[in-house]
Coordinates of C-alpha atoms (C1' of nucleotides) in Angstrom, one line a residue:
Chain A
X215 CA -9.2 4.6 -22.5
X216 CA -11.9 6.9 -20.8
X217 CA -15.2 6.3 -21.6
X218 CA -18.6 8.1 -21.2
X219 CA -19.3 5.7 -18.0
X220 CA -17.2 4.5 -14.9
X221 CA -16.5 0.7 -15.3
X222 CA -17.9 -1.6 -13.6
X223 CA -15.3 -2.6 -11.6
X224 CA -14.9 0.5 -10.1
X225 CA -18.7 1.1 -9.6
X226 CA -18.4 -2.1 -7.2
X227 CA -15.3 -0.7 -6.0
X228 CA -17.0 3.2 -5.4
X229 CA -20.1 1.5 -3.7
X230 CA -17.9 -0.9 -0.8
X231 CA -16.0 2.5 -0.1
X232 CA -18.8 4.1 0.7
X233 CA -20.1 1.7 2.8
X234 CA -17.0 1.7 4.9
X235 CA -16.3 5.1 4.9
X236 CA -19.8 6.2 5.9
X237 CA -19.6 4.0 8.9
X238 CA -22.4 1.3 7.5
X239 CA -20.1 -1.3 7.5
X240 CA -17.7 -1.1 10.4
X241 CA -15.0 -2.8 11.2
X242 CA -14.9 -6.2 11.4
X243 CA -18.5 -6.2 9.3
X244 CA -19.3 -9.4 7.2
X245 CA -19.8 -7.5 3.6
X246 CA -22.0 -9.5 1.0
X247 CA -20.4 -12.4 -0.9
X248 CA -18.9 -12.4 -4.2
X249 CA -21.9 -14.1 -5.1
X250 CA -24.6 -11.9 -3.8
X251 CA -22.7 -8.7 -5.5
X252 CA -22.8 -10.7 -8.5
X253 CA -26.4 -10.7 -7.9
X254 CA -26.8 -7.2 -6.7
X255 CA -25.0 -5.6 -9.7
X256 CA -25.4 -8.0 -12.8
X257 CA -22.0 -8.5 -13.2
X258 CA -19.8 -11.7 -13.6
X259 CA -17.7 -12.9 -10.6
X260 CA -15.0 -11.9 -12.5
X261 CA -15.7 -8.2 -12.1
X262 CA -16.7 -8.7 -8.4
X263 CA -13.3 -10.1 -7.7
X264 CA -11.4 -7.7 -9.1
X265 CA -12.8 -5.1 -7.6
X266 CA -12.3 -6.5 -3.9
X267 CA -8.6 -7.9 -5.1
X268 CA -7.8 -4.4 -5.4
X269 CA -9.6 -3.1 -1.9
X270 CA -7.9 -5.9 -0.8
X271 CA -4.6 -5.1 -1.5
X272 CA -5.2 -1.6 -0.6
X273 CA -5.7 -2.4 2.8
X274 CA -9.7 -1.9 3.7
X275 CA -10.3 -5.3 3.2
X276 CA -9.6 -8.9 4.4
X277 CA -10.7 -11.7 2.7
X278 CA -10.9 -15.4 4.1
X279 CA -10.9 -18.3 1.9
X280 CA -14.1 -20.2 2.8
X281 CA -15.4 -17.9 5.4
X282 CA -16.0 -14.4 3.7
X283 CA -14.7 -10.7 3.5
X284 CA -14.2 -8.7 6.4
X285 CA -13.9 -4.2 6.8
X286 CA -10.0 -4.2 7.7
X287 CA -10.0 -3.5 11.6
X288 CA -6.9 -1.1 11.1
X289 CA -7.9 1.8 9.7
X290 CA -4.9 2.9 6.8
X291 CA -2.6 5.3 8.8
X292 CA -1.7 8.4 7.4
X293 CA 0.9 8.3 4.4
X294 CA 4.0 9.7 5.6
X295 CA 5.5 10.0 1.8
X296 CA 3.0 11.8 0.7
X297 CA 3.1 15.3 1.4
X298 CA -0.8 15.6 2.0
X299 CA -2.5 17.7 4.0
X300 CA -4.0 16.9 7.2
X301 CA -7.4 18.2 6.0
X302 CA -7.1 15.5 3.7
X303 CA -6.1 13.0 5.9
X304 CA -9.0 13.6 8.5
X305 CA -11.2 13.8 5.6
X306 CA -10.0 10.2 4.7
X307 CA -10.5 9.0 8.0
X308 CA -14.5 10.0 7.6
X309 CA -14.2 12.9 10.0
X310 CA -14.7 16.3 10.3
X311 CA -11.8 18.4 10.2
X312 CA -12.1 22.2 10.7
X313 CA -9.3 24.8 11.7
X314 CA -8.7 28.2 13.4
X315 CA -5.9 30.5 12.2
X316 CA -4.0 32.1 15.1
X317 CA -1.4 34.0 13.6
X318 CA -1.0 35.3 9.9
X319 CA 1.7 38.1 9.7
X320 CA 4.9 39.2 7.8
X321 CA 7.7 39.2 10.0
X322 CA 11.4 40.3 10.0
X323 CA 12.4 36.5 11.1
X324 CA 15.9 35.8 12.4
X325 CA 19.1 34.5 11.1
X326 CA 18.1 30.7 10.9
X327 CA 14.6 30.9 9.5
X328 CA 15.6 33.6 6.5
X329 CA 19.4 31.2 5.6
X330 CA 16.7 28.1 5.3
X331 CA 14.6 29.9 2.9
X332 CA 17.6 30.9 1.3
X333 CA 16.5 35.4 1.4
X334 CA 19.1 37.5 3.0
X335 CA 19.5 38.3 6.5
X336 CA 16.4 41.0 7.5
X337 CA 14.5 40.0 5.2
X338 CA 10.5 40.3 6.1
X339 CA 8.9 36.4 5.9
X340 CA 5.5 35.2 5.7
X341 CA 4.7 33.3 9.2
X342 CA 0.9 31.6 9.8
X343 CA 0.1 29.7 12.9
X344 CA -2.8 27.8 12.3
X345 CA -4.6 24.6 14.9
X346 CA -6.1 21.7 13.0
X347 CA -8.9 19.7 15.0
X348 CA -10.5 16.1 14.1
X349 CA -14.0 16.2 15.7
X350 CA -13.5 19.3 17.4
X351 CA -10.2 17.8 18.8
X352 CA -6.7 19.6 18.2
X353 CA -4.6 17.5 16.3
X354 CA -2.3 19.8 14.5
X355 CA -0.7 22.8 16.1
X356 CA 1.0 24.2 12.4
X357 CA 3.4 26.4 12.9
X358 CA 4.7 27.6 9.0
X359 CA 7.4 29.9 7.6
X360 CA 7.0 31.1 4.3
X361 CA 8.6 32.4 1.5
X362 CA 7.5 35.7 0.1
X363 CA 9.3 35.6 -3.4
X364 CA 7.4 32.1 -3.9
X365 CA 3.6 33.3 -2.1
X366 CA 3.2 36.9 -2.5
X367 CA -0.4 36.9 -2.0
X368 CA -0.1 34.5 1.4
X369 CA -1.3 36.9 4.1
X370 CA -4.6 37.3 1.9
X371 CA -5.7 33.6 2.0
X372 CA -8.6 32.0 3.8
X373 CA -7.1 29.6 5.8
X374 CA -10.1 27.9 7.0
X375 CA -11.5 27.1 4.0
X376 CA -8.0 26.0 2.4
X377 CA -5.0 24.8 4.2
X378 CA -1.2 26.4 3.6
X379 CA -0.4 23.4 1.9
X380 CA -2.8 22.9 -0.6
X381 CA -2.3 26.7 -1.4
X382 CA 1.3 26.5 -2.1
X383 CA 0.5 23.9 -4.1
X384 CA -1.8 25.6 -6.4
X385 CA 0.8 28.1 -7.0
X386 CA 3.5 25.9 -8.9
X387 CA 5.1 22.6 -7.9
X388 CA 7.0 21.3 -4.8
X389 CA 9.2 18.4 -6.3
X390 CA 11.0 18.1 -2.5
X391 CA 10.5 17.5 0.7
X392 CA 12.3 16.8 4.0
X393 CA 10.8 15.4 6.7
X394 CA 13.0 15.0 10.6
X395 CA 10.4 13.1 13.2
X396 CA 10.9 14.2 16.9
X397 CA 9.6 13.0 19.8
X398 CA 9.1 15.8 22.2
X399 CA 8.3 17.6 25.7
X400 CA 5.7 20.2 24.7
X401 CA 6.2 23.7 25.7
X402 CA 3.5 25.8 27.4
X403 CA 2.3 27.5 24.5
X404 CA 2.0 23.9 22.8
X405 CA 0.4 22.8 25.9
X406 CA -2.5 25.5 25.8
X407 CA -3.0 25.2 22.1
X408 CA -3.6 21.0 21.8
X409 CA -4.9 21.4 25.2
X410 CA -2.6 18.6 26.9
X411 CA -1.0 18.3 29.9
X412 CA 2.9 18.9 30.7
X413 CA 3.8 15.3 30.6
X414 CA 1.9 14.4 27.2
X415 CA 4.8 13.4 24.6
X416 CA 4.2 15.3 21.4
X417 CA 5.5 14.2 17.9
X418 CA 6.9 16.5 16.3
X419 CA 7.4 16.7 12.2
X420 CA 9.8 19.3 11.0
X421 CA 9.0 19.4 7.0
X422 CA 11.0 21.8 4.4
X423 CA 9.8 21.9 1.1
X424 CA 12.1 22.8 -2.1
X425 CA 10.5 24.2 -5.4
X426 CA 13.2 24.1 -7.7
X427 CA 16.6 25.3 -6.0
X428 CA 14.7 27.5 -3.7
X429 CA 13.4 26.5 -0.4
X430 CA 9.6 27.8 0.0
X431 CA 8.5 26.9 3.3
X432 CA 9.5 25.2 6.7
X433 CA 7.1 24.1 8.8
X434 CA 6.8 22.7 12.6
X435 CA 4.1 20.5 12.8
X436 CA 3.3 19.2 16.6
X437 CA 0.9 16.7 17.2
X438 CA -0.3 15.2 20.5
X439 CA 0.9 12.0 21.2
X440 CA -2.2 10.4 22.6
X441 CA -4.3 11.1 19.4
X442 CA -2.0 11.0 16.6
X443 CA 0.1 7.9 14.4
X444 CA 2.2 8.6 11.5
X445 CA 2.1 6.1 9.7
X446 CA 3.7 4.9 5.9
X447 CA 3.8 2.0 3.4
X448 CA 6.5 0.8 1.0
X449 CA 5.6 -1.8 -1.2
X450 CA 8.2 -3.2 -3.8
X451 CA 7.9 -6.0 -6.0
X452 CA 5.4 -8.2 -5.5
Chain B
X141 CA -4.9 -21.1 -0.3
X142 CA -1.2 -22.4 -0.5
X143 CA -0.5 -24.6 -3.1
X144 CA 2.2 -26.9 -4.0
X145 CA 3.3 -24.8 -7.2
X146 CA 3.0 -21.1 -7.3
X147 CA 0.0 -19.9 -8.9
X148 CA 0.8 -19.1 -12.8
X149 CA 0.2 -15.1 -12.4
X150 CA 2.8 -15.0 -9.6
X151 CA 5.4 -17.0 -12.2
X152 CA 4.9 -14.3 -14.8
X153 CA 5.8 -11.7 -12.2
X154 CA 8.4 -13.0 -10.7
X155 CA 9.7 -13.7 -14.4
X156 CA 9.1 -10.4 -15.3
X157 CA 10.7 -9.1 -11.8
X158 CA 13.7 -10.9 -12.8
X159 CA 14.6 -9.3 -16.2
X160 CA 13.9 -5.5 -14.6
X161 CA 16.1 -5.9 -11.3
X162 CA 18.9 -8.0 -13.1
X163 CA 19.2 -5.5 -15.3
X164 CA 18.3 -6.8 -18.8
X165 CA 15.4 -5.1 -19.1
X166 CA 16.6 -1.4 -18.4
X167 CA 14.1 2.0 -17.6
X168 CA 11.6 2.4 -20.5
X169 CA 12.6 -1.1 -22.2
X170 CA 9.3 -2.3 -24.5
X171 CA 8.5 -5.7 -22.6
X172 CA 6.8 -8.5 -24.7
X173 CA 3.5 -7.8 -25.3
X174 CA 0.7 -9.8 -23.4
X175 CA 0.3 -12.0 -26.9
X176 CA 3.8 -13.4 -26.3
X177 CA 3.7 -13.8 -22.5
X178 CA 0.7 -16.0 -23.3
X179 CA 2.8 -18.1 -25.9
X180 CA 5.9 -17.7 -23.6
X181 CA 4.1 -19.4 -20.7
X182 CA 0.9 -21.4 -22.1
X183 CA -1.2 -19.6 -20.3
X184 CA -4.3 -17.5 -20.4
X185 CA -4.3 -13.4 -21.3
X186 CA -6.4 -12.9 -18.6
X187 CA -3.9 -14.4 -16.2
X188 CA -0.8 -12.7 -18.3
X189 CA -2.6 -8.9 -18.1
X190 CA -3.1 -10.0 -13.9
X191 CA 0.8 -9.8 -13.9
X192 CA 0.8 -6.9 -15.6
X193 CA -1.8 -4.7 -14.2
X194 CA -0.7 -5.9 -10.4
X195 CA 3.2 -4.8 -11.4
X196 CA 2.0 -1.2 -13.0
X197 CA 0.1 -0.5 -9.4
X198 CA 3.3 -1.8 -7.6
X199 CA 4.9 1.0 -10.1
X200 CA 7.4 -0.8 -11.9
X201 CA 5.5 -1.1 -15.6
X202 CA 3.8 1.8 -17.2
X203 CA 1.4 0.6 -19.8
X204 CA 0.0 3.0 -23.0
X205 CA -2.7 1.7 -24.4
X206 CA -2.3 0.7 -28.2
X207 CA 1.8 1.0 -27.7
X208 CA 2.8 -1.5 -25.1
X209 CA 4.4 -2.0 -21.6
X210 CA 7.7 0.1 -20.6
X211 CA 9.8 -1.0 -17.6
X212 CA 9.4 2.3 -15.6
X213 CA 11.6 4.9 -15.6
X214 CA 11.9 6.2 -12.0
X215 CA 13.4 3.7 -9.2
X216 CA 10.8 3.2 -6.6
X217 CA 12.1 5.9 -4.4
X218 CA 12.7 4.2 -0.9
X219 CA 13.3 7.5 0.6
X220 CA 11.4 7.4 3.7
X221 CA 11.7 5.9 6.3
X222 CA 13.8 3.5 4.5
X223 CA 14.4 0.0 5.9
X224 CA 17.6 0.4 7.6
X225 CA 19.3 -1.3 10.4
X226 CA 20.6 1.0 12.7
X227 CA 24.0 -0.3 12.9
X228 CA 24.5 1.4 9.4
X229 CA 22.7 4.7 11.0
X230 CA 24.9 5.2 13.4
X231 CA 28.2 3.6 11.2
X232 CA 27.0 5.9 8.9
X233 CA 27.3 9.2 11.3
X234 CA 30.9 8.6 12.1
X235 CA 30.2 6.7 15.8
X236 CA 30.6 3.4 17.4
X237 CA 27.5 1.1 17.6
X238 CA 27.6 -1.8 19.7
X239 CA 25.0 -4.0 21.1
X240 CA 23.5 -5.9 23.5
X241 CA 21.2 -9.5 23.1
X242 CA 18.7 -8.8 26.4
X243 CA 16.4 -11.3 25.1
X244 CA 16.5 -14.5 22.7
X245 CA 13.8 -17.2 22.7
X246 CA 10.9 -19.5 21.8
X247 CA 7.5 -18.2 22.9
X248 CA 3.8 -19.1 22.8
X249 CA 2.9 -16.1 21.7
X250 CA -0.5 -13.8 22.3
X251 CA -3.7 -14.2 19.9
X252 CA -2.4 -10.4 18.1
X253 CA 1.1 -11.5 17.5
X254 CA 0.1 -14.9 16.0
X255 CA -2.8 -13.3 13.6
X256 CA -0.3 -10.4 12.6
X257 CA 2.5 -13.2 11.4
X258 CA 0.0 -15.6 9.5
X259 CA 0.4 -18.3 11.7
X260 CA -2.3 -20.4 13.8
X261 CA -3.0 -19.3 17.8
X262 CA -1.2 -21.1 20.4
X263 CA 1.8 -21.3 17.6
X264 CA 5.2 -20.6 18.9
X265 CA 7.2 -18.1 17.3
X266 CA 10.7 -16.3 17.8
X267 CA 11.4 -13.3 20.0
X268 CA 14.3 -11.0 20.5
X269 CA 14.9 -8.2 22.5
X270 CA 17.8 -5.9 21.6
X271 CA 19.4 -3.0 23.0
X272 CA 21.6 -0.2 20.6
X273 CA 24.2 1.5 21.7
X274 CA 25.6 4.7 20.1
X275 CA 29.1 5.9 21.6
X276 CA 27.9 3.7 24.5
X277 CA 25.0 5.3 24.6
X278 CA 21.3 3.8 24.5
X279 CA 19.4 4.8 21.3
X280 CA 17.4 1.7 20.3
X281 CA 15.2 -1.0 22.0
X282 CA 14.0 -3.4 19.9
X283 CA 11.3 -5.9 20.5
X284 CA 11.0 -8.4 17.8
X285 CA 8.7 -11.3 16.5
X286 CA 10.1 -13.7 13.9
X287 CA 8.3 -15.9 12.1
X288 CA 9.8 -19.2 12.4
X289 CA 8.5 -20.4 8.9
X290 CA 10.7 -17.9 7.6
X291 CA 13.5 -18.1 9.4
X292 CA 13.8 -21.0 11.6
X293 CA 17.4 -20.9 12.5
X294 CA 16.9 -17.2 14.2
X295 CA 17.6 -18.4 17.8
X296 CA 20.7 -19.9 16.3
X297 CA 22.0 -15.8 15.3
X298 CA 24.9 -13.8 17.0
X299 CA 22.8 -10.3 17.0
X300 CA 26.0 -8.7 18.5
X301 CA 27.5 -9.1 14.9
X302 CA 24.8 -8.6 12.8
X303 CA 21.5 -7.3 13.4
X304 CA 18.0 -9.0 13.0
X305 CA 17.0 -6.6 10.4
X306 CA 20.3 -7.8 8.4
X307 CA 19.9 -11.1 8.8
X308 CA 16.0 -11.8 7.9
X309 CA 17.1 -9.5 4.8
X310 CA 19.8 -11.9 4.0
X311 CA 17.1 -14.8 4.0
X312 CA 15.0 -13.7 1.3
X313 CA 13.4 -10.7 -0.4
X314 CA 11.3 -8.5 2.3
X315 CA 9.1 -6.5 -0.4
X316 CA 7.0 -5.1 1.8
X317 CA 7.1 -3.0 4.9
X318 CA 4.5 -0.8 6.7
X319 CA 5.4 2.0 9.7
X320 CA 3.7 3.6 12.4
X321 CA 5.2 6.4 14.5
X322 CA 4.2 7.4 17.6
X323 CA 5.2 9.1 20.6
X324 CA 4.9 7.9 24.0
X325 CA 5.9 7.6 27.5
X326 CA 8.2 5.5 28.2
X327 CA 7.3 2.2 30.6
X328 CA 8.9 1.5 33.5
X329 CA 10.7 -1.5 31.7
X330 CA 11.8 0.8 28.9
X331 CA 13.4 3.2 31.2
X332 CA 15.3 1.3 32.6
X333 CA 16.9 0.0 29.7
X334 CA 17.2 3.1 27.6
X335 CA 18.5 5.1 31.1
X336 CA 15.9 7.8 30.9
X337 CA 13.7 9.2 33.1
X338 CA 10.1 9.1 33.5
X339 CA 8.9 12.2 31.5
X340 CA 11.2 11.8 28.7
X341 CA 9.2 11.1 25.7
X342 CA 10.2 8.5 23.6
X343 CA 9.7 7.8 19.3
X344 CA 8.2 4.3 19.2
X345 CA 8.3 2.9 15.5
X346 CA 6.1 0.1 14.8
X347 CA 7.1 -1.8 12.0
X348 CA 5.6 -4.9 10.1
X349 CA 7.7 -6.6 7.0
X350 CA 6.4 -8.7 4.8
X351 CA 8.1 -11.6 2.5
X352 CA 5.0 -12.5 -0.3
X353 CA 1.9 -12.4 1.5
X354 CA 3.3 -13.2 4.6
X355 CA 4.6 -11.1 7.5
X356 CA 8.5 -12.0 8.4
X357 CA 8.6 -9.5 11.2
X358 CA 6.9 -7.2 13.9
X359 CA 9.2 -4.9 15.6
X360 CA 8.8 -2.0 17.9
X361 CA 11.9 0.0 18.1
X362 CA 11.7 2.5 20.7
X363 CA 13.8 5.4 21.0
X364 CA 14.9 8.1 23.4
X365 CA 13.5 11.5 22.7
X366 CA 16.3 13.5 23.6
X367 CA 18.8 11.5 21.1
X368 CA 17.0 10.6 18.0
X369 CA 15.8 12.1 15.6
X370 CA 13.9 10.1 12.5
X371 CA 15.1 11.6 9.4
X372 CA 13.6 11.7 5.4
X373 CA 13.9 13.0 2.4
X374 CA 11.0 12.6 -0.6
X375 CA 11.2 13.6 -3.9
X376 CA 8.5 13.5 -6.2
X377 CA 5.6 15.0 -8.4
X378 CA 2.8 15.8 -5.9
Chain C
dT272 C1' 6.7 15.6 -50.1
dC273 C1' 3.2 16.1 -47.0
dG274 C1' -1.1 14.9 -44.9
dC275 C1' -4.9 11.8 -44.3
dC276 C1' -7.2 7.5 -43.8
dC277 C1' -7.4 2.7 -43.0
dG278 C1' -6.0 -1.5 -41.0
dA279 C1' -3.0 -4.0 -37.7
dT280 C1' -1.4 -4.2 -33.1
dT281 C1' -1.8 -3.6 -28.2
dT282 C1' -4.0 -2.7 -24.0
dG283 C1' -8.6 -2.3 -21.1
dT284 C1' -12.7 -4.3 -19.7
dA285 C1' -16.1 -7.8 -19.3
dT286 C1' -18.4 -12.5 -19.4
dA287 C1' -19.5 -17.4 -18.4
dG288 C1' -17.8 -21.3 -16.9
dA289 C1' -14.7 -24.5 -14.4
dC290 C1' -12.0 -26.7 -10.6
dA291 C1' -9.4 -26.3 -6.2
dA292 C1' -8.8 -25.1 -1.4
dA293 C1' -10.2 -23.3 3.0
dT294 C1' -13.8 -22.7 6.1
dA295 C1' -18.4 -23.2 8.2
dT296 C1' -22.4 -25.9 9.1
dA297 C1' -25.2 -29.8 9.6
dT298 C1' -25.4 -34.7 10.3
dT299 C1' -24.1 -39.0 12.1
dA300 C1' -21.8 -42.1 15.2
dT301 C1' -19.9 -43.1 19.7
Chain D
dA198 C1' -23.1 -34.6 25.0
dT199 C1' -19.0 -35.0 22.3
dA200 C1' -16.4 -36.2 18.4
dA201 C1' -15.9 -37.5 13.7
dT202 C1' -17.7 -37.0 9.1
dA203 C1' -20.1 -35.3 5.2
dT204 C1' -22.0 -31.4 2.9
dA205 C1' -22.5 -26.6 1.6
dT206 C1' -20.5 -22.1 1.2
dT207 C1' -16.9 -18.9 0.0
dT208 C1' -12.8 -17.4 -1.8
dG209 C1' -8.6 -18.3 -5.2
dT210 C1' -7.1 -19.2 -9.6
dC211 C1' -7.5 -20.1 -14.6
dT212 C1' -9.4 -20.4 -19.3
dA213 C1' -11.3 -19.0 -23.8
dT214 C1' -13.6 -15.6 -25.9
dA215 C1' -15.4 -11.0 -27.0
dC216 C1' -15.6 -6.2 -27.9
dA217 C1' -13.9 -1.4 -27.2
dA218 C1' -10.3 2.2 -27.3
dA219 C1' -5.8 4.0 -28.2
dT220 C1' -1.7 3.9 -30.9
dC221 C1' 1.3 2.8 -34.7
dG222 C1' 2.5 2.1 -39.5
dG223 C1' 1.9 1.9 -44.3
dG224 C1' -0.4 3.2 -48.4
dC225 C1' -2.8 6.5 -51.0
dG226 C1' -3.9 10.9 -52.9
dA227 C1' -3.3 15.8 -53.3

DNA sequence: TCGCCCGATTTGTATAGACAAATATATTAT
DNA sequence: ATAATATATTTGTCTATACAAATCGGGCGA
């Protein structure tokens, strides 16, 4: 049922978000009553509540029965299911995310790498190294095989501008993913990159991604312990 | 707001709930249209198309405007990080688990562990402290809060036989569960227990369960580093 | 027979009003 | 001053109604 104009539920809905997100309303903040929206938008009540039901159940708010509605103090962690990229997810968190490629090459990879990706032994690979940073912080150290039947055109990307992941998406789909969660000592190449110290626990996500039969890429994705949560939902029936 | 019936929307869900996971209703059945869930339960179509809107963002119902409501096709995919006890993990890789009850009591909890289960400060609530063996081995520690209201005979359990997670399960329907990762260093208190040393990192998952809109359960399970490994698979559109 | 139009059905959004329950605030009594 | 009580505020649920948009089905005409 689209219509010329966004409804109104989601206009309330679009205007709370941006509050939040833009830091106006931080956490904890007292946002305006049902009542005063009302007011504010010339809406019914009806409308209002709906729209922060729905923020509601999607975590960024908390209501009180008598006392009011609250910003959620935990901000959503980062879906796990969802194979998003962490652009995306920094983005989300209202920060600035920005990235510097440190390797981008073909290489003749070994034995391991080339049965994953399911080429024959020898065969040349697409590698990319590429550190993420939230607020000029590393977050990500991205360490990415790739597939050279499925991304010809890899090593010619801008990876600043656009992340591996949302560029293999845009070449067809990824219908699977596996994901292995390690907690791990980092070495001193890891070290240097996020800039941590020796005895800084890093979490490590191993992530293979399947289009079709054939594996397209395999990445090793290390994040500093001290400054990064994985985190997931699951909701069933109710 | 508890009441002594359950509000009318929730009936028609749970009705609704009923007919998909028994079976009767199977994937892309035609459910009865809104006009006939208000006859069915004398009740409004405003609180009728509640049910059904919450139930098609839990993703069980797809709705077509003009045709009518389908019981969905795909199976919520609980692929993840999927709510299982690790008894069954380890079962489940060909080894021996066995446990050990460290901790099982009645305590006045803190201010964050009585807001995160629902219930008022200075309440008492359940605790248990478990440690996992695999092959005689340490894999798990976990550090629970139980909400008594839910399961007020927990004290009473034998978690060498079953675990916590098995048992709370058994009790009633957990339909919702959130996860955080992280990794960390282990305490003093932790290392001791899991027989690590000091600069061995360790996978903590956080976990929160809830049962309606209450939450059963906080647990941290922490792991050692060097012998676990937190495995998923996801399939899926992007 | 095939295609088109029109009406019936079904879902999507929106309103105004109502009462209940939980909380907060002000008032009163001790 | 403190405690108990009354009042106002705020959220939660529910109803009856209305119109819009998408789809489906049948009848009609070429």
């Amino acid at each position: 049922m689209p219509r010329d104009t966004l409804p109104l539920y989601l206009q309330v809905k679009q205007f709370l978000c941006e509050k939040i997100d833009s830091g106006a309303w931080p956490e904890g903040h007292h946002i305006p009553t049902e009542h005063e929206l009302v007011s504010m938008f010339k809406v019914s009540r009806m409308t209002v509540n709906r729209a922060l039901r729905e923020l509601t159940a999607a975590g960024r708010l908390r209501r009180v029965p008598g006392a009011g509605t609250f910003v959620t103090d935990a901000k959503p962690s980062s879906g796990l299911l969802e194979i998003r990229n962490i652009a995306d997810e920094i983005k989300d968190r209202g920060h600035v995310h920005s990235s510097e490629v440190r390797l981008l090459k073909a290489e003749t990879a070994n034995r391991a790498i080339t049965d994953a990706l399911g080429l024959d032994q020898d065969a040349v690979v697409f590698r990319s190294m590429i550190l993420h940073f939230e607020e000029g912080w590393p977050i990500q150290l991205e360490d990415r095989y790739v597939n050279p039947d499925f991304a010809p055109d890899y090593l010619a990307q801008d990876f600043t501008s656009t992340t591996p992941n949302a560029y293999l998406m845009s070449l067809g789909p990824l219908d699977r993913a596996e994901h292995r969660v390690e907690a791990i000592r980092p070495t001193a190449a890891v070290q240097r990159q996020l800039r941590i110290s020796a005895d800084e626990p890093c979490l490590l996500l191993h992530r293979r991604t399947w289009s079709g039969r054939h594996i397209v890429t395999r990445a090793w994705l290390t994040h500093p312990g001290s400054r990064y949560r994985l985190g997931a939902q699951f909701s069933g029936r109710h």
